[in-house]
Amino acid sequence: MLDAGGEAHEIFRLDALQSKFNVARLPYSLKILLENLLRNEDGEAVTSSSIETVANWAASEEPSKEIAFTPSRVLMQDFTGVPAIVDLAAMRDAMDVLGGDPSRINPLVPVELVIDHSIQVDAFAERLAFQKNSALEFERNEERYAFLRWGRTAFDGFSVVPPNPGICPQVNLEYLATVVTARDGQAFPDTLVGTDSHTTMINGLGVLGWGVGGIEAEAAMLGQPVSMLLPQVVGFRLDGEIPEGSTATDLVLTVTEALRARGVVGRFVEFYGPGLAGLPLADRATIGNMAPEYGATCGIFPIDAETLRYLEFSGRPPEHVALVEAYARAQGLFHEPGQEDAAYSDTLELDLSSVVPSIAGPRRPQDRIALSEVAAAFEGELAEQSDRSGGNGGANVNGNDNGGSYTFPASDPLSSIAGRTEDNRPVHPRAALAEHPAKSSAHVSLDDGEFELEDGAVVIAAITSCTNTSNPSVMLGSGLLARKAVERGLQRKPWVKTSLAPGSKVVTDYLDRAGLTEPLERLGFNLVGYGCTTCIGNSGPLREEISSAIEAGDLTVCSVLSGNRNFEGRIHPEVRMNYLASPPLCVAYALAGRMDLDLLTEPLGEDGEGRPVFLRDIWPSQDEVNATIESAIESDMFRKSYGEVFEGDDRWNALEIPEGERYVWREDSTYVKRPLYFDGMPAEEPKGFEQITGARAIALLGDSVTTDHISPAGAIKKDSPTGRYLIEHGVEPGSFNSYGSRRGNHEVMMRGTFANVRLRNQLAPGTEGGMTLKDGEEAFIFDAAMAYQEAGVPLCVLAGKEYGSGSSRDWAAKGPRLLGIRFVIAESYERIHRSNLVGMGVLPLQLPEGESVKSVGLDGLETFDLAPLEDGARELRVTATAGGGGKPVEFDARVRIDTPNEWLYYRHGGILHYVLRRMASGA
């Protein structure tokens, strides 16, 4: 028992194992897993041998041993939450058909859903932008929100945070997370899985959790443990302090670059070392947030004095903070400076003083560019696009060139902005380039002036996303920079769409208190909403005149956002290059209006007297930032913001909702529709596996194809299969809304699968979007897939490295399954997407090490036959026969069904089918 916070709690002590196993040497994250197994041992999913597996963890071993992790709660955002609750409602219907009790389909662990993905930046740079966007959000999403309100009443243990308190990972950090949970007389570590990829933000608080697909999350809700291989743990040692002029954003971009280069997919990353002592919780959360970008399952920090300080400061009760400290110390989970390092599978080291101002882009988060090299990198990228397209303005081919990565030596830190003189400016990096393509341009006439819009124009500058908007240092830094810019008479360029979407209302409170809201608004950074907005593609339309100019000039224009994702086609369909940057740099680029400007050596503009104003002139010092933090942020702000977080406003509470435990589906709905997954499903467990023969490839794709390329997202085009479907069902184009808002309708989503505007399918060369070849003719992938399905032809996808990187989008697996795709052959997979494919009954196969689609002799026009699949098989023979009857190509592909539980899921046709059959049988 543990006495803490005025109560006695049962705990499962790790030190009880120390005499037999040296558990003290285990990394922090594995100690949490070990406690999880101890507490959930049942002799079936968790056995004594499972516990010994973790206790005996060998740092150097490749992951091969399966364990069953039971998270204490599930976190969702609305894009993935709506289809998850749709699936649960459909499972209740299917349970009734199978003769079971529908009420058994119910969350067995607490589920919290935060609505944060639906607000869009329609209104901007005006005083009432937030009110207008919020009104449009409810107008567009009334049916979805009513469905979620029904779910809150129909399902036990399901809580919904209505729109506008903040972003899912930040609400979790500031309010929902407990670090240590007290429940039913026990105390144990707070653990979770979340359908937001950036659930890992909570790792900064010492909470073990990571992103999963909606399919896995549904299974966890229904009491199924998360089946996983005991991972390797990479230790990342931090030394020193971040220098003057560099920010937490620069740090996380540096960490992301380093870890991507090392390769940590499927691994845990754990931060340690003397640098922890000076790293604020907000900076830790920023690093944890971007674990999906550096490829790790999680990026976790231990509980220490800073954790306790943050819990107290963010309004957690004193008795709970006392419980966290007492529990962490009793379990050997509390980090003290100078303590012995844990055992790690691999280690990296970073001297924080070496971090320099940076951005990342133009299409991958790991492609960091030192700020001094941005102009040169942009010019080089523009030249490469010109070479690829035979002229200016071409688009990248899904990373077939490894994403046009530009990684330059770190140089010219922004710390030298303060006190930098004319005499020691560096030579402009563009001087090293031989020739650059002439820039295209188009004339634009707006109410506030006329100008030429050129290649390289920044048309979106957005302070958005959970990555940075939880961090007072960069948020207040952006406000201080804005104030100095306004004082010098600078203005944003008229072609830049600016927006401010904080992660919680606490941010608004401290910006107001610091007097920084007004200067941000003067530069167009008005509050547009509390949501993910630009980072997930809810950037809204550009001004019509800007859009017309981009099209007329075939311009390559840019966005700068303080987010975590900049994949092709994600931010805005008309924006070809997207760059991640700190909030202060987002403001700076709004002032500059161009990516080809060297912010270290060229002026942002002129003051009222015609004198040049440089970035160094308005960049706030760290002392200024710290003083503002000290004066502007108070603990009561958190208590005020989260006092009624589940209540909602009048619009939310006025929504009409159906009653009863079974949802009443509307046949005419284009938002919420009963899915087809369980139609005709027999109650009996399938015997063996159906052999797949005569398959055709629907897509041949390159490297770094993301779930943004696969899963429907963003705007719906009128002339697409989805647009046709909506028009046929009486929806006018002006009311299409986005794919994200219609994720509860499988008819919409399957039509939008592989329809990303920047997807290039090599089976249909010269096209972009969801096109393929069918009988020698170009066709939409959806139309071709339906024709193949009618003919009884199974389908497959051929791909390169890192297939499925990016967000934990369940529809990147659901959509392909509904299109009739039975297997994927790729060089490598990202963790979440591979798991989601298995969870939907799609077989992930991996090419032999060092081989590619091209090297094994495939062109995608073959007919594919798979050998019979046996339970537990590690390899499977693939035979590909060319249409002309040539010699077949044969090779052994690795079967990426990685755990025994995944074999169960695949045999049943998917994880939900497995769970449903078990529940229907009374198991």
XYZ file of C-alpha atoms in Angstrom, residues 199-467:
269
model
C -1.050 11.916 -28.583
C 2.698 11.593 -27.910
C 2.706 15.214 -26.786
C 1.748 13.812 -23.387
C 5.095 11.987 -23.253
C 6.585 15.328 -22.196
C 4.637 14.975 -18.940
C 5.996 11.493 -18.276
C 2.825 9.750 -19.495
C 3.257 6.724 -21.754
C 0.936 6.944 -24.718
C 1.040 6.997 -28.478
C -1.103 7.304 -31.557
C -2.992 4.375 -33.022
C -5.490 4.019 -35.809
C -9.167 4.290 -35.045
C -9.430 0.540 -35.560
C -6.950 -0.244 -32.782
C -8.521 2.405 -30.572
C -11.936 0.806 -30.956
C -10.511 -2.547 -29.931
C -8.844 -0.951 -26.894
C -12.163 0.664 -25.975
C -13.759 -2.780 -26.106
C -11.254 -4.205 -23.657
C -8.767 -5.708 -26.072
C -5.150 -5.178 -25.009
C -2.819 -3.590 -27.520
C -0.714 -6.393 -28.916
C 2.854 -5.223 -29.469
C 6.409 -6.446 -29.714
C 8.552 -5.439 -26.759
C 10.430 -2.548 -28.356
C 13.981 -1.397 -28.379
C 14.493 1.867 -26.504
C 16.762 4.566 -27.885
C 18.251 6.951 -25.326
C 18.631 10.565 -26.418
C 20.996 12.439 -24.120
C 20.556 16.190 -23.805
C 23.335 18.476 -22.565
C 23.619 22.225 -22.169
C 20.956 24.860 -22.791
C 19.219 26.293 -25.841
C 21.117 29.441 -26.905
C 19.768 32.954 -27.207
C 17.761 33.364 -30.422
C 16.853 29.693 -30.828
C 13.456 28.298 -29.870
C 11.823 25.038 -28.868
C 10.684 24.703 -32.487
C 14.277 24.834 -33.683
C 15.151 22.200 -31.086
C 12.421 19.799 -32.148
C 13.276 20.161 -35.840
C 16.883 19.318 -34.961
C 15.782 16.297 -32.918
C 13.458 15.158 -35.716
C 16.221 15.366 -38.299
C 18.655 13.420 -36.111
C 16.240 10.648 -35.175
C 14.952 10.200 -38.724
C 18.537 9.859 -39.869
C 19.218 7.238 -37.165
C 16.014 5.312 -37.882
C 13.688 4.787 -34.914
C 10.487 3.479 -36.495
C 8.825 1.073 -34.082
C 11.146 2.062 -31.233
C 10.611 4.025 -28.057
C 12.794 7.118 -27.624
C 13.623 8.244 -24.108
C 15.243 11.579 -23.257
C 17.733 11.818 -20.428
C 20.864 13.652 -19.341
C 21.805 16.888 -17.583
C 20.010 19.007 -20.192
C 16.665 17.905 -18.747
C 17.096 20.139 -15.703
C 16.851 23.342 -17.753
C 14.233 22.140 -20.232
C 10.745 23.479 -19.429
C 7.776 21.136 -19.589
C 6.407 22.988 -22.612
C 9.634 22.307 -24.536
C 9.474 18.632 -23.547
C 5.894 18.461 -24.780
C 6.992 20.008 -28.082
C 9.596 17.261 -28.522
C 7.199 14.503 -27.501
C 4.560 15.875 -29.841
C 6.632 15.229 -32.951
C 7.426 11.567 -32.261
C 5.412 10.591 -35.366
C 7.583 12.936 -37.423
C 10.805 11.327 -36.250
C 9.161 7.916 -36.604
C 9.214 6.676 -33.011
C 6.294 5.081 -31.221
C 6.825 7.579 -28.415
C 9.356 10.179 -27.261
C 9.119 10.192 -23.497
C 10.577 12.177 -20.607
C 10.674 10.909 -17.010
C 8.748 12.350 -14.075
C 10.906 14.879 -12.214
C 10.694 18.160 -10.330
C 9.664 19.995 -13.502
C 6.740 17.590 -13.963
C 5.509 18.344 -10.447
C 5.932 22.088 -10.978
C 3.835 21.958 -14.156
C 1.088 19.839 -12.591
C 0.751 22.303 -9.741
C 0.951 25.338 -12.019
C -1.677 23.967 -14.442
C -4.226 23.626 -11.669
C -4.023 19.998 -10.586
C -5.037 19.600 -6.895
C -2.144 19.607 -4.378
C -3.113 16.163 -3.027
C -2.876 14.740 -6.540
C 0.546 16.280 -7.122
C 1.610 14.668 -3.834
C 0.334 11.295 -5.072
C 2.311 11.632 -8.332
C 5.535 12.343 -6.465
C 5.056 9.613 -3.863
C 4.120 6.999 -6.459
C 6.960 7.889 -8.843
C 9.537 7.732 -6.050
C 8.173 4.435 -4.686
C 8.342 2.835 -8.150
C 11.767 4.132 -9.182
C 10.159 6.371 -11.822
C 11.352 9.718 -10.435
C 14.352 11.264 -12.151
C 16.983 13.079 -10.089
C 19.942 14.950 -11.588
C 23.086 12.847 -11.586
C 21.407 9.464 -11.190
C 22.733 6.448 -13.078
C 21.619 6.159 -16.699
C 19.319 3.343 -17.748
C 20.281 0.662 -20.267
C 19.439 1.627 -23.857
C 19.457 -0.175 -27.196
C 21.172 2.778 -28.836
C 22.045 6.329 -27.840
C 22.273 9.751 -29.439
C 23.513 12.970 -27.921
C 22.688 16.600 -28.548
C 24.345 19.678 -27.104
C 21.408 22.054 -26.836
C 23.729 25.009 -27.287
C 24.282 23.885 -30.897
C 20.630 24.371 -31.883
C 20.219 27.075 -34.515
C 17.156 28.803 -35.964
C 15.632 26.522 -38.570
C 12.591 25.667 -40.602
C 11.694 22.350 -42.266
C 10.349 21.669 -45.719
C 9.144 21.907 -48.324
C 7.304 18.602 -47.889
C 8.688 16.566 -44.980
C 9.131 17.483 -41.309
C 12.587 15.915 -41.094
C 14.032 18.071 -43.877
C 15.469 20.759 -41.633
C 17.024 23.865 -43.162
C 19.128 26.303 -41.157
C 17.525 29.726 -41.447
C 20.633 31.104 -43.156
C 20.150 28.591 -45.981
C 16.408 28.873 -46.580
C 16.622 31.187 -49.584
C 19.183 28.948 -51.285
C 17.178 25.825 -50.502
C 14.055 27.344 -51.976
C 15.866 28.397 -55.136
C 17.322 24.910 -55.500
C 13.936 23.273 -55.005
C 12.324 25.596 -57.540
C 15.043 24.718 -60.048
C 14.502 20.988 -59.446
C 10.770 21.383 -59.960
C 11.454 23.172 -63.206
C 13.766 20.367 -64.341
C 11.244 17.668 -63.417
C 8.282 19.340 -65.080
C 10.042 20.616 -68.167
C 9.255 24.143 -67.060
C 8.504 26.095 -63.961
C 5.821 25.070 -61.494
C 6.009 21.264 -61.526
C 5.103 19.168 -58.498
C 7.043 16.483 -56.695
C 6.469 12.793 -57.318
C 5.507 11.549 -53.869
C 9.016 11.536 -52.563
C 10.508 9.447 -55.375
C 13.421 11.822 -55.099
C 13.360 11.349 -51.321
C 11.230 14.427 -50.925
C 13.760 16.922 -52.233
C 15.510 16.847 -48.879
C 17.723 19.808 -48.054
C 19.831 19.375 -44.964
C 22.535 22.004 -44.639
C 25.238 22.437 -42.044
C 24.037 24.408 -39.063
C 25.287 27.947 -39.325
C 24.492 31.586 -38.625
C 22.349 31.161 -35.513
C 19.704 33.761 -34.940
C 21.413 34.526 -31.653
C 23.736 36.632 -33.766
C 20.790 38.762 -34.822
C 21.167 40.665 -31.577
C 24.153 42.970 -32.154
C 24.983 41.703 -35.657
C 26.694 44.392 -37.721
C 26.810 45.222 -41.404
C 30.477 44.212 -41.503
C 30.126 40.574 -40.486
C 27.119 39.547 -42.531
C 27.606 36.211 -44.279
C 27.878 35.990 -48.026
C 24.370 35.444 -49.347
C 24.048 31.691 -49.948
C 22.439 32.196 -53.323
C 25.790 33.455 -54.575
C 26.877 29.811 -54.695
C 24.181 28.913 -57.202
C 24.988 29.076 -60.876
C 21.674 29.864 -62.540
C 18.091 29.992 -61.364
C 14.949 29.650 -63.428
C 13.184 32.882 -64.171
C 10.314 33.299 -61.750
C 6.774 33.205 -63.074
C 4.391 35.915 -61.925
C 0.814 37.084 -62.264
C -0.743 40.480 -61.661
C -3.162 40.840 -58.760
C -5.484 43.728 -57.986
C -6.970 43.916 -54.479
C -8.851 46.606 -52.611
C -5.668 47.432 -50.731
C -3.373 47.639 -53.740
C -1.909 46.035 -56.841
C 1.139 43.795 -57.030
C 2.846 41.013 -58.917
C 2.480 37.606 -57.250
C 5.596 35.531 -57.946
C 6.938 32.042 -57.447
C 8.033 31.790 -53.830
C 5.308 34.034 -52.458
C 4.185 33.070 -48.955
C 0.392 32.959 -49.279
C -0.299 31.322 -45.887
C 1.348 32.167 -42.560
C -0.368 30.287 -39.749
C 0.316 29.978 -36.049
C -1.414 26.648 -35.590
C -1.096 23.103 -34.278
C -0.493 21.445 -30.956
C 3.260 21.305 -31.586
